[in-house]
Coordinates of C-alpha atoms and ligand atoms in Angstrom, one line a residue:
X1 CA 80.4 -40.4 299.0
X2 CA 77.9 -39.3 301.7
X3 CA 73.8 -40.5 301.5
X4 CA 72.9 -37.1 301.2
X5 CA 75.3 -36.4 298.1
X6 CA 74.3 -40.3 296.7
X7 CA 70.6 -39.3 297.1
X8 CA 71.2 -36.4 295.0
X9 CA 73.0 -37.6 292.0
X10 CA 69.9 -39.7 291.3
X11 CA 68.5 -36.7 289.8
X12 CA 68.9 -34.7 287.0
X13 CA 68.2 -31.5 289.3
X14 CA 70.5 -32.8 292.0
X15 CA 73.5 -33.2 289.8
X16 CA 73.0 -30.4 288.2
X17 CA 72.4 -28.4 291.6
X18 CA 76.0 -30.1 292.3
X19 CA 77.6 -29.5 288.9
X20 CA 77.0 -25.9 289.5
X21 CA 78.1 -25.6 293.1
X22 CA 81.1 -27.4 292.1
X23 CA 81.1 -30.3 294.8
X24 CA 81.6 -32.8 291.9
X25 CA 82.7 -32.9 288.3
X26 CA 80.8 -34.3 285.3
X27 CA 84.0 -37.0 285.0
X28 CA 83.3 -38.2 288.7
X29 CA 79.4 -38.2 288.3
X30 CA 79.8 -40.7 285.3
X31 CA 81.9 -42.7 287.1
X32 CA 79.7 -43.0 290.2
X33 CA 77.1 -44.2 287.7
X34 CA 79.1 -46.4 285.4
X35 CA 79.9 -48.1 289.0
X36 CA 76.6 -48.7 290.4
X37 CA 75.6 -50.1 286.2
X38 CA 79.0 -52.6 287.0
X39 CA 77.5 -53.2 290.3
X40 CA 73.5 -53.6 289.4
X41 CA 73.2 -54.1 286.2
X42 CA 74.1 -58.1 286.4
X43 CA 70.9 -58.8 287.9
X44 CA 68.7 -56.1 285.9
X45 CA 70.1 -56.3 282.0
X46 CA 69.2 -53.1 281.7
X47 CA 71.8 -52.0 279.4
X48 CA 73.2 -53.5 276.4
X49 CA 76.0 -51.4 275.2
X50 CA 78.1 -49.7 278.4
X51 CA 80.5 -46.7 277.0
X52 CA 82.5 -46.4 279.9
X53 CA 85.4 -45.3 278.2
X54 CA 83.6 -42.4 276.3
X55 CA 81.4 -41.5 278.7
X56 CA 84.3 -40.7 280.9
X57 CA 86.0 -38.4 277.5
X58 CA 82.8 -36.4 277.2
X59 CA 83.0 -35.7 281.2
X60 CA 85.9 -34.9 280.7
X61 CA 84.7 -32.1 277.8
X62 CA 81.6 -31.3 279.8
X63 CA 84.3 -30.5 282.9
X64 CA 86.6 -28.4 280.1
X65 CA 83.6 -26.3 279.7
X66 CA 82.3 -25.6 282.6
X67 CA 86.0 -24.6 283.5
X68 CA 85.4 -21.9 280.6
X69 CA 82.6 -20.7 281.8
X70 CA 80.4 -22.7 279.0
X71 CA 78.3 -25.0 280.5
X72 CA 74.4 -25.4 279.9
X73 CA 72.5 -26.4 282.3
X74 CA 72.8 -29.8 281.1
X75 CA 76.2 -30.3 280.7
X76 CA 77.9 -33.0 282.5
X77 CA 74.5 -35.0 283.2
X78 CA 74.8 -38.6 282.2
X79 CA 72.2 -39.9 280.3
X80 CA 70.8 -43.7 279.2
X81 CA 69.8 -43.4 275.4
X82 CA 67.3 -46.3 274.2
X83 CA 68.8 -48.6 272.0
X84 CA 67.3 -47.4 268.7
X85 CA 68.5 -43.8 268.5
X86 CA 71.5 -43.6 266.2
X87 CA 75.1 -43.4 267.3
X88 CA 77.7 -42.5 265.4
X89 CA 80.5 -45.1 265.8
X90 CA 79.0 -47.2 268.5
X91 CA 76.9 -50.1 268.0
X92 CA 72.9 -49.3 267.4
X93 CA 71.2 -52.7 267.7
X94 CA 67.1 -51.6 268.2
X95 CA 66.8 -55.1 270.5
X96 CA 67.7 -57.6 267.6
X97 CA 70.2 -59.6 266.1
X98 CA 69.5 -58.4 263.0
X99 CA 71.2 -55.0 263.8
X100 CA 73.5 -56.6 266.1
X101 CA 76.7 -56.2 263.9
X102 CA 75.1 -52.5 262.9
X103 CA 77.4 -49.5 263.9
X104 CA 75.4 -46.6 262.9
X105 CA 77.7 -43.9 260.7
X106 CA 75.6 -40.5 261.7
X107 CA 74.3 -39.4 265.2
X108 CA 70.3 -39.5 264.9
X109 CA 69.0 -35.7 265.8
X110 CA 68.2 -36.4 269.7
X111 CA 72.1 -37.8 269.9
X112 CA 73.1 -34.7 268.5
X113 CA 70.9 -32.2 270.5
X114 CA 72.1 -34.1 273.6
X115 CA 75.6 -34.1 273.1
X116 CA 75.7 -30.7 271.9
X117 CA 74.3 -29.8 275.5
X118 CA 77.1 -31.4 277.0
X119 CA 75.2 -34.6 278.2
X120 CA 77.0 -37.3 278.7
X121 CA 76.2 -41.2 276.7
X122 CA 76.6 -43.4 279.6
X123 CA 75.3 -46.3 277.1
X124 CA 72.5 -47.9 275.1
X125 CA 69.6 -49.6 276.7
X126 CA 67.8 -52.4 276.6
X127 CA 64.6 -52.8 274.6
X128 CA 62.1 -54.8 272.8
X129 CA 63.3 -56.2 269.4
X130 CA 62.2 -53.1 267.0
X131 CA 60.5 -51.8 270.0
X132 CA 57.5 -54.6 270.0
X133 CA 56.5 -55.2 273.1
X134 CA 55.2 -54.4 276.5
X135 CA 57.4 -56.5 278.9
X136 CA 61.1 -55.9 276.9
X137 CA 61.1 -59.5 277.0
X138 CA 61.5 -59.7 273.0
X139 CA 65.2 -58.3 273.1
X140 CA 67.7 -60.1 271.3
X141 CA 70.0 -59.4 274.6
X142 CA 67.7 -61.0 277.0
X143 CA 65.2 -60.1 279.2
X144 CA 65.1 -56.9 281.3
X145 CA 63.9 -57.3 284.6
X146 CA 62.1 -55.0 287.1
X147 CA 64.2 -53.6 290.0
X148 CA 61.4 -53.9 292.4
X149 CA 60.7 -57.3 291.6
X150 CA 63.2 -58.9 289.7
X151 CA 60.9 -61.8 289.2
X152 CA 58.7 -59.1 286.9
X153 CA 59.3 -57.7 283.6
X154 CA 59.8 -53.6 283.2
X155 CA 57.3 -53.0 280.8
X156 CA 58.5 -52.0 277.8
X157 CA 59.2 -51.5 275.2
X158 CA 62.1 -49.0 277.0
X159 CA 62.1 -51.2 279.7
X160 CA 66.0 -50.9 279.5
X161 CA 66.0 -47.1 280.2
X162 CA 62.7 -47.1 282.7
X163 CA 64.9 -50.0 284.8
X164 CA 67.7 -47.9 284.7
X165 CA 66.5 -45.0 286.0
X166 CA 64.6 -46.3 288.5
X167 CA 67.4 -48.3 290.1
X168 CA 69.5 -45.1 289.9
X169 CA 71.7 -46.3 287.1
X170 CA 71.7 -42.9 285.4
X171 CA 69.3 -40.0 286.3
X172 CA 67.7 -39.8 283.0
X173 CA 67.1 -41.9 280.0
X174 CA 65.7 -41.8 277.0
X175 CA 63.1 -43.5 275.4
X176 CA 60.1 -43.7 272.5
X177 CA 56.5 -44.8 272.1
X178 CA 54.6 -46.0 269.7
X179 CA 52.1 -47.6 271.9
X180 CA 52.7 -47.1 275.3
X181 CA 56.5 -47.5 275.6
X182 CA 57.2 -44.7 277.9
X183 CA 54.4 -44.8 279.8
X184 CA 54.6 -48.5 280.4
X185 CA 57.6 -48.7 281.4
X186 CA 57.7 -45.6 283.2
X187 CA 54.5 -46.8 285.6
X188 CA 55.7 -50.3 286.0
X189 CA 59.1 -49.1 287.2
X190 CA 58.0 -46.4 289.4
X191 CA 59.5 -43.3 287.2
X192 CA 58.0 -40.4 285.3
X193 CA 58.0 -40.5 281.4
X194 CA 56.2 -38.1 279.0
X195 CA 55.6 -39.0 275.3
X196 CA 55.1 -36.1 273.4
X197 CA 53.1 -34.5 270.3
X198 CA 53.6 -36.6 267.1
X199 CA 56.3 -34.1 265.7
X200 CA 57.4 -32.4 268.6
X201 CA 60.6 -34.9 268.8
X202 CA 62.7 -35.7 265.9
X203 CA 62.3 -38.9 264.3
X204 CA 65.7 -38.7 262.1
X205 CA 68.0 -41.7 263.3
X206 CA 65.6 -42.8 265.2
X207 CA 65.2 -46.5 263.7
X208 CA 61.3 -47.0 262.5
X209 CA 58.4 -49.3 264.0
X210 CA 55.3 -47.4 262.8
X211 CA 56.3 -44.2 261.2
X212 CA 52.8 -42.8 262.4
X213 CA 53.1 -43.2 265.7
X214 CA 56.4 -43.6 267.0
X215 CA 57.4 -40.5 269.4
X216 CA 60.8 -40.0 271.0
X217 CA 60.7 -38.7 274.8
X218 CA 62.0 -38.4 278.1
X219 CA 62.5 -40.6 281.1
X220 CA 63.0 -39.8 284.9
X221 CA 62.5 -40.0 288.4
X222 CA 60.5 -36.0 288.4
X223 CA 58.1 -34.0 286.4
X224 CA 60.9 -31.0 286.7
X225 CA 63.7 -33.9 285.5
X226 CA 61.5 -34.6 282.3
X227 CA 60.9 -31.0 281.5
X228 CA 64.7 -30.6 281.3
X229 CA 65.1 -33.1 279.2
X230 CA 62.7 -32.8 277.0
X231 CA 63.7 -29.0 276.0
X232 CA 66.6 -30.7 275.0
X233 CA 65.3 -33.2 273.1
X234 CA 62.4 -31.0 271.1
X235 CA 62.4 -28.9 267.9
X236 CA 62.1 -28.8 264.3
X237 CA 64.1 -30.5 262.1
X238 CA 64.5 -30.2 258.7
X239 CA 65.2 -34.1 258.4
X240 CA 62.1 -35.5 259.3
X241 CA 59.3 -34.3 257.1
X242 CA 56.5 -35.0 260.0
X243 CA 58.7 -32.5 262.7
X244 CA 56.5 -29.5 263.8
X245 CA 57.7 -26.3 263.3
X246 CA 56.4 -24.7 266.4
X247 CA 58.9 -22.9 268.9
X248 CA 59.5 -25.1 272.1
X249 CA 58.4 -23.3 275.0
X250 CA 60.5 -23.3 278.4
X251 CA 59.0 -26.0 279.9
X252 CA 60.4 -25.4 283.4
X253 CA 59.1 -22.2 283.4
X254 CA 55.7 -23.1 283.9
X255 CA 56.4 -26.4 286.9
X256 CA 55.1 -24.0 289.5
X257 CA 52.0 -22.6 288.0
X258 CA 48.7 -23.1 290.2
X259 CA 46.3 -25.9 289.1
X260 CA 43.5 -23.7 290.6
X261 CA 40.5 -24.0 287.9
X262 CA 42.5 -26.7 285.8
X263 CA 39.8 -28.8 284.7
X264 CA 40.1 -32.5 284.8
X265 CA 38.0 -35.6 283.1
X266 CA 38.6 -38.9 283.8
X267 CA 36.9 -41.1 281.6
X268 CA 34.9 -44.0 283.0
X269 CA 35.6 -46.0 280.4
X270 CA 38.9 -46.1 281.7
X271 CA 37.3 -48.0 284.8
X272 CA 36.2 -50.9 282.5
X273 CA 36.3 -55.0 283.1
X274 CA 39.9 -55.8 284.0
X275 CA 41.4 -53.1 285.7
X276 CA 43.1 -53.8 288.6
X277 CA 41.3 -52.4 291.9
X278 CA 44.3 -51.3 294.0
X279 CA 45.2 -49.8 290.7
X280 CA 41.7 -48.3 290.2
X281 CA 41.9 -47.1 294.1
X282 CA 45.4 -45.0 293.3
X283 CA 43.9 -43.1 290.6
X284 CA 40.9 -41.9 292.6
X285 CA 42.9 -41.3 295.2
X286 CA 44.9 -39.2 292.8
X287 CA 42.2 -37.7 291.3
X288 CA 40.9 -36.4 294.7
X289 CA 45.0 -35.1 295.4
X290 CA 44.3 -32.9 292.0
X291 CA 41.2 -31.2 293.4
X292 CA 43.0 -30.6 296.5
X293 CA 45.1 -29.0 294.8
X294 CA 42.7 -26.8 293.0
X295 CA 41.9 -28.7 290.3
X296 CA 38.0 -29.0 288.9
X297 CA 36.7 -33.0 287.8
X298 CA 34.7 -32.7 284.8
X299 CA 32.4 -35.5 283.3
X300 CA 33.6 -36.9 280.1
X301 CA 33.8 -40.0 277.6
X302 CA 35.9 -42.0 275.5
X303 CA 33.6 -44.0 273.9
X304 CA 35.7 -45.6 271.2
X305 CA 38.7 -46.3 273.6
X306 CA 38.1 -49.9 273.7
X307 CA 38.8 -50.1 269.8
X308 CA 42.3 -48.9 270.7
X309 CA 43.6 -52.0 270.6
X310 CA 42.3 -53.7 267.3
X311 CA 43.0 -49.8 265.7
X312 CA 46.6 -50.2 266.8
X313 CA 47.3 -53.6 266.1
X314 CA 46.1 -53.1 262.3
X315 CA 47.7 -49.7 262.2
X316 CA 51.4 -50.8 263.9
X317 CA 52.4 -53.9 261.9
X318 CA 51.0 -52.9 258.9
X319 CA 53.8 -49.7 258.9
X320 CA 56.0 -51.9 260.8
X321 CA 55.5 -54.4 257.8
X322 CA 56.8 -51.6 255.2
X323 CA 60.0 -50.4 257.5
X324 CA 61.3 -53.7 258.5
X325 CA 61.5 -54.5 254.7
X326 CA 64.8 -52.5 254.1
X327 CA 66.6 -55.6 256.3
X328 CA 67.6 -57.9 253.2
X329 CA 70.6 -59.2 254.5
X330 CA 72.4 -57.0 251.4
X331 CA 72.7 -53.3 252.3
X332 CA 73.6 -54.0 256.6
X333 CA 72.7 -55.8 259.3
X334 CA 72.5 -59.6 259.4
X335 CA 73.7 -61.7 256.5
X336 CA 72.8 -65.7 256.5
X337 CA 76.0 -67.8 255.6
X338 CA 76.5 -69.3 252.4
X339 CA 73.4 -68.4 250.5
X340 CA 72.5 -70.3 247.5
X341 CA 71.1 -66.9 245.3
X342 CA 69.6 -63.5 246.3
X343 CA 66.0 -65.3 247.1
X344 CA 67.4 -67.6 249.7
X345 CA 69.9 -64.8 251.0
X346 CA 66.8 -62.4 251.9
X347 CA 64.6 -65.4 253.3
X348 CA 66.9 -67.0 255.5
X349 CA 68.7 -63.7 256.8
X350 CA 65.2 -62.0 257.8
X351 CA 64.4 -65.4 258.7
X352 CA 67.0 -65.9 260.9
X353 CA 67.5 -62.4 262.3
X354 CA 63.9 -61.5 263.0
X355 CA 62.5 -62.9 266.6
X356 CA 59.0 -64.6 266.9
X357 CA 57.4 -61.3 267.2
X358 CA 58.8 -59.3 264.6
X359 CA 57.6 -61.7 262.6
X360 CA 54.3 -61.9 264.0
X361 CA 53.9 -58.2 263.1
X362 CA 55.5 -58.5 259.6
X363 CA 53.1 -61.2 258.8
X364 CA 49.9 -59.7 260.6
X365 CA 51.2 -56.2 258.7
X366 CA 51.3 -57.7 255.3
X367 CA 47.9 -59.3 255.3
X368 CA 46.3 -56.5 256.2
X369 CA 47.4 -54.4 254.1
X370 CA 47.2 -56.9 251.0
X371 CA 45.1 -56.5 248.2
X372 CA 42.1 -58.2 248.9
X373 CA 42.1 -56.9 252.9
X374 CA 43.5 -53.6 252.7
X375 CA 39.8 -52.1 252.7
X376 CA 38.3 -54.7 255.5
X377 CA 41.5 -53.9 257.5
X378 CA 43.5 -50.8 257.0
X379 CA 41.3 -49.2 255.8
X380 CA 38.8 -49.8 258.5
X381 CA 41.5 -48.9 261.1
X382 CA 42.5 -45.8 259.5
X383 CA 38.4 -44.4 259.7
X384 CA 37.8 -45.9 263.2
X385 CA 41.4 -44.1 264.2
X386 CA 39.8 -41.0 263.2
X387 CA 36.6 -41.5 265.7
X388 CA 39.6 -42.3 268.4
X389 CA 41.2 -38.8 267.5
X390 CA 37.5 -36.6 268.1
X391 CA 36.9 -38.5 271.0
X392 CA 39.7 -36.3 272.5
X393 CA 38.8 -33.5 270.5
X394 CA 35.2 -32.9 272.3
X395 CA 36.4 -34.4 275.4
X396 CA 39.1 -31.1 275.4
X397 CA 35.9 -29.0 274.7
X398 CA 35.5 -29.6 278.4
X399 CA 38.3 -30.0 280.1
X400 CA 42.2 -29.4 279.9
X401 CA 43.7 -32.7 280.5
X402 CA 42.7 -36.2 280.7
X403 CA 43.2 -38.2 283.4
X404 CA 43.5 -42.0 284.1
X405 CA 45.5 -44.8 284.3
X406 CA 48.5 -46.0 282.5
X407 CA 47.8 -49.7 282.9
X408 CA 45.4 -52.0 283.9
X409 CA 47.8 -53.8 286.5
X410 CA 51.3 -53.4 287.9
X411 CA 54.1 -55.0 286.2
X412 CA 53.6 -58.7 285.7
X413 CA 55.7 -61.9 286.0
X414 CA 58.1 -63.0 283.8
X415 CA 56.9 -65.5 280.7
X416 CA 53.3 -64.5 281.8
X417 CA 52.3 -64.1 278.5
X418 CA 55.0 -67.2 276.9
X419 CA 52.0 -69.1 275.8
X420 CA 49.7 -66.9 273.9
X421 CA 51.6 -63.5 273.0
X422 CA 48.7 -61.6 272.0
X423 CA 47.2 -61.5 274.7
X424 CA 49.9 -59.2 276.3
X425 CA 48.9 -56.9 273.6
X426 CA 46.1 -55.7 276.0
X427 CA 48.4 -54.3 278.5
X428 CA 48.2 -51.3 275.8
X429 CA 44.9 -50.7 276.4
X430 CA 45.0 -47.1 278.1
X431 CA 48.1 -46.1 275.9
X432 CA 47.8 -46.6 272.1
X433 CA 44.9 -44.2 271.6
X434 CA 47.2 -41.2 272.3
X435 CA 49.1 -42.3 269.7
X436 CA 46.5 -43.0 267.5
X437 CA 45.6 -39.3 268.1
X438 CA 48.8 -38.1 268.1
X439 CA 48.5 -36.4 271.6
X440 CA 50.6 -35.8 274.8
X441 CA 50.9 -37.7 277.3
X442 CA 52.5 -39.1 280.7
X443 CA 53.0 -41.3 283.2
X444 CA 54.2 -40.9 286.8
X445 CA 53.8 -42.7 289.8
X446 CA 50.9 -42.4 291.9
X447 CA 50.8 -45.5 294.6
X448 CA 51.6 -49.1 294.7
X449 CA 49.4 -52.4 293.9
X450 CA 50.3 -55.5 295.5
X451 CA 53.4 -53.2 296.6
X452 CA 54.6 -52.5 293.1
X453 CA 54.6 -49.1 291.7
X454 CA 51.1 -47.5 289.9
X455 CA 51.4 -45.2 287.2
X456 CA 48.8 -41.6 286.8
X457 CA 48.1 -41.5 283.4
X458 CA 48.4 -37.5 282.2
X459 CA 46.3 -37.1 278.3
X460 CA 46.6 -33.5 276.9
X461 CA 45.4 -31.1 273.9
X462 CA 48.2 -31.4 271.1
X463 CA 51.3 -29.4 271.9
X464 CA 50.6 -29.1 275.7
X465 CA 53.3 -30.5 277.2
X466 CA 53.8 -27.9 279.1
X467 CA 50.7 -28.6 280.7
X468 CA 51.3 -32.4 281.5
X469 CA 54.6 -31.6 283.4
X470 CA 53.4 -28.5 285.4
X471 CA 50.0 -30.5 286.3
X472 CA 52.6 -33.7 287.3
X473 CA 55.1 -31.2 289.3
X474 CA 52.3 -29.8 290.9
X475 CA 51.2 -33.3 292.2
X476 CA 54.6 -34.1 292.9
X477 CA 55.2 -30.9 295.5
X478 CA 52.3 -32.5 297.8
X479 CA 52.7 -36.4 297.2
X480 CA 56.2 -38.7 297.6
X481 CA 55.4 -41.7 295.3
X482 CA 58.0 -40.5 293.2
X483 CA 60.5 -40.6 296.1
X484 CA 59.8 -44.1 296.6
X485 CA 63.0 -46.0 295.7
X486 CA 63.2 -50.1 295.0
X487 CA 65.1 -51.8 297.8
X488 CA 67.5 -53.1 295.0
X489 CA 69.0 -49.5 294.1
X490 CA 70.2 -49.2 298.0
Ligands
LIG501 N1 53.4 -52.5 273.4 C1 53.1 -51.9 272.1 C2 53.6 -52.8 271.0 O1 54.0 -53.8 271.2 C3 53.8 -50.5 272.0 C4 55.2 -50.6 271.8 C5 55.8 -49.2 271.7 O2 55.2 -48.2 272.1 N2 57.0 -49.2 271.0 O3 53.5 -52.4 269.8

C-alpha cells in the first residue's frame, strides 16, 4: 500500500473519502488494521478481545452494501469499542476478572447504532477495571501502555481505545467518562475525544460505574472524525430512563462555521499550584491561536473547582458501591470454587474477582453513604456538586465555552502512583467537574510537554456539542498538533 493511501486510512474521513472513491473495500481496510493490531499491539496491550474473524464478515456486509448502492457514510469504517459496552456473543469483560467469563447476550444501544451504520467491530479495548482509573493500569489484562512512550501509561480509563487510535490501530474508538476518561486519555495519547451531555449518549449495555455521571463518547485523531462519530452514537432511547429526548443536530454541518465573536473564558483557577508549565505555556499559546482566529477572551471563575475532587470521590464510589453489588458470584460472572454456603460464595467471589481498587471504591462508597455518614458525606457532596454545576451556569452568562486544560501534566510513568493510589486521583482535577455538572466537553491536542502530547481542554453550555467540535475543527484548520503521529505507529 502506498504512504499516501496508509496516511489516509488513519482517519475516519480518509477511509471514508476512499470507501466512496472505491480505491479500497471495507474487507481490505479491516484487514490493513487487524495487521498493524497483530503487528503493534504486543508492545501496547491496547486491546483485549481482537474479532478478526467477524470484523472481516461485517466488511464483508458493509462491501455487499455499498455494492447495492446502501452505504452510509459510515459503513465499512472499523471501529475499537471500549470494553464495557455490550456485545452480543462476544466476551464483555469492563477490565476485570470478574466479568472475564461474561459473554454478554444483547448488543448495548451504541453497539447497535454502530453496527446498524455498517461500522465494523474490529475488537474490545483495554480499560481500567470497571472503568477506575486514570492510567488503565487497573485492568485485569494488564497494563496499557502509551505509544509515545511506552515507558508511560495512556491515561485512562479508555486508555485501550485512546492507544489505539493514536498508534493507528483503528481510526476511531469508542469510549466513556465518568471522570475524565476520554479526555484523559485522549490528551495523554495525543487524539481528540469529546464526552458529551449527561443523556445525550445511551447508557443501555453500557456496564455501570457511577450511574450519574458516566457518559459514552467518541474518540479520534480530528474534531471532524469525532463529529461523525458521535451522530452515530447519540439519540434517545427509550432504555435508559436518563437519555434526552432532544433531536441530534448534524454535527458536521456546523465544523466550518467562523469563531469570529465566539467568546472564550479561561478560568485562572485552572492555573493553580501544580500545573505543569510547558503544559500551562500550550494552553496560552492556544488560547492566543483562538483569538487569532476571531475568537474574544473573557474574564471568568470557577471558584469551587478545586472541590472537584473530594465532590467526585464521595459521589463516584458511593454509586459505584450500589452497581458493583449485583456481582455475587450467583447470577454471572466470577464464581469462587467450592464454597462452603451462600455467605462464603458472595465474599470470596467479589473477594477474589474485584482488584485493589474496586475495592477501594466499594469500601470508600459504602461508608459514605452509611447511616451515620450519609449526611457528613453524601450528602455534603451532593449540595457542594450543586455550587460546581452554577459555577458554569454564571460563567456561561459570559461566555460560550470554557477553556483550559485537560490535565495538569503529560502522561506519567508507569507504577508512578504504585505506592499511594490516591494520589493519582488528582490527575482528575480539570475533568470531574463537567461531570459533576453534567456538561460537554473535549479534549484535543494542543502541544507537547517534555515532548509528549498536551491536551486543550473544550467546557460547553449543556447540549453544545456542536459548539465544542466546530470551535476544535476550527483550531485544527490553522494548527498540526493533531497531525503529529508517535514514532511507534510508523
Ligand atoms: N479517573 C477517574 C476515576 O478513577 C475517572 C474514571 C472515568 O472517567 N471512568 O474514577
Amino acid at each position: 500500500m502506498s504512504d499516501m493511501k496508509e496516511r489516509a486510512l488513519d482517519t475516519l474521513t480518509g477511509a471514508q473519502a476512499l470507501l466512496e472513491k472505491k480505491a479500497i473495500s471495507a474487507v481490505e481496510l479491516t484487514r490493513h488494521f487487524v495487521e498493524r493490531i497483530k503487528a503493534i499491539d504486543p508492545e501496547l496491550n491496547s486491546v483485549i478481545t481482537l474479532c478478526a474473524e467477524e470484523a472481516i464478515a461485517q466488511a464483508e456486509q458493509a462491501d455487499a452494501r455499498r455494492a447495492r448502492g446502501e452505504a452510509g457514510p459510515l459503513t465499512g469504517i472499523p471501529f475499537l469499542h471500549k470494553d464495557l459496552f455490550c456485545t452480543r456473543g462476544i466476551r464483555t469483560s469492563c477490565g476485570s476478572r470478574m466479568l472475564d467469563n461474561f459473554v454478554a447476550p444483547y448488543d448495548a444501544t451504541v453497539t447497535e447504532k454502530l453496527a446498524g451504520a455498517g461500522m465494523v467491530m474490529l475488537g474490545k479495548a483495554n480499560m481500567d477495571e470497571f472503568a477506575m482509573g486514570s492510567s488503565n493500569e487497573t485492568s485485569f489484562y494488564g497494563a496499557c501502555r502509551n505509544p509515545w512512550d511506552v515507558t508511560r501509561v495512556p491515561g485512562g480509563s479508555s486508555g485501550g481505545s485512546a492507544a489505539a487510535v493514536a498508534a493507528g490501530l483503528a481510526p476511531v474508538a469508542t469510549a466513556t467518562d465518568t471522570g475524565g476518561s476520554i479526555r484523559l486519555p485522549a490528551a495523554f495519547c495525543g487524539i481528540s475525544g469529546i464526552k458529551p451531555t449527561y443523556g445525550r449518549v445511551s447508557r443501555y449495555g453500557m456496564i455501570a460505574f457511577a450511574s450519574s455521571l458516566d457518559q459514552g463518547g467518541p474518540m479520534a485523531h480530528t474534531a471532524e472524525d469525532c463529529a461523525h462519530l458521535l451522530g452515530a452514537m447519540a439519540g434517545f432511547d427509550m432504555r435508559d430512563a436518563t437519555s434526552l429526548e432532544d433531536p441530534v443536530p448534524d454535527y458536521t454541518a456546523t465544523l466550518d462555521a467562523p469563531l469570529t465573536g465566539l467568546k472564550f473564558g479561561v478560568p485562572k483557577d485552572f492555573f493553580a499550584e501544580g500545573l505543569d508549565e510547558e503544559v500551562a505555556q500550550a494552553i496560552e499559546t492556544a488560547s492566543a491561536q483562538l483569538e487569532a482566529l476571531g475568537a474574544i477572551r473573557v474574564e471568568v471563575t470557577l471558584p469551587h473547582l478545586r472541590a472537584s475532587i473530594p465532590t467526585y470521590y464521595v459521589i463516584a464510589p458511593a454509586e459505584a458501591s450500589s452497581n458493583l453489588a449485583r456481582y455475587d458470584g450467583v447470577r454471572f460472572g466470577y464464581r469462587c470454587s467450592d464454597p462452603q454456603d451462600i455467605t462464603d460464595l458472595i465474599t470470596r467471589s467479589r473477594s477474589e474477582a474485584f482488584g485493589e481498587e474496586v475495592k477501594r471504591r466499594i469500601l470508600t462508597g459504602t461508608f459514605v453513604l452509611s447511616a451515620g455518614y450519609y449526611d457528613a458525606y453524601y450528602g455534603r457532596a451532593l449540595a457542594v456538586r450543586k455550587l460546581i454545576a452554577q459555577d458554569f451556569d454564571t460563567a456561561f452568562e459570559s461566555v460560550d465555552i470554557i477553556v483550559g486544560p485537560t490535565a495538569p501534566g503529560p502522561a506519567f510513568a508507569l507504577d508512578t502512583f504504585a505506592e499511594d493510589p490516591v494520589k493519582m486521583y488528582l490527575t482528575d482535577i480539570f475533568t470531574a467537574s463537567a461531570n459533576l455538572a453534567g456538561l460537554p466537553a473535549m479534549s484535543i491536542p494542543a502541544g507537547l510537554a517534555a515532548g509528549l502530547p498536551v491536551g486543550l481542554q473544550l467546557i460547553g453550555r449543556r447540549l453544545d456539542e456542536a459548539r465544542l467540535l466546530n470551535v476544535a475543527h476550527q483550531f485544527q484548520q490553522t494548527t498540526d498538533w493533531h497531525l503529529k503521529r508517535p514514532e511507534l505507529s510508523q
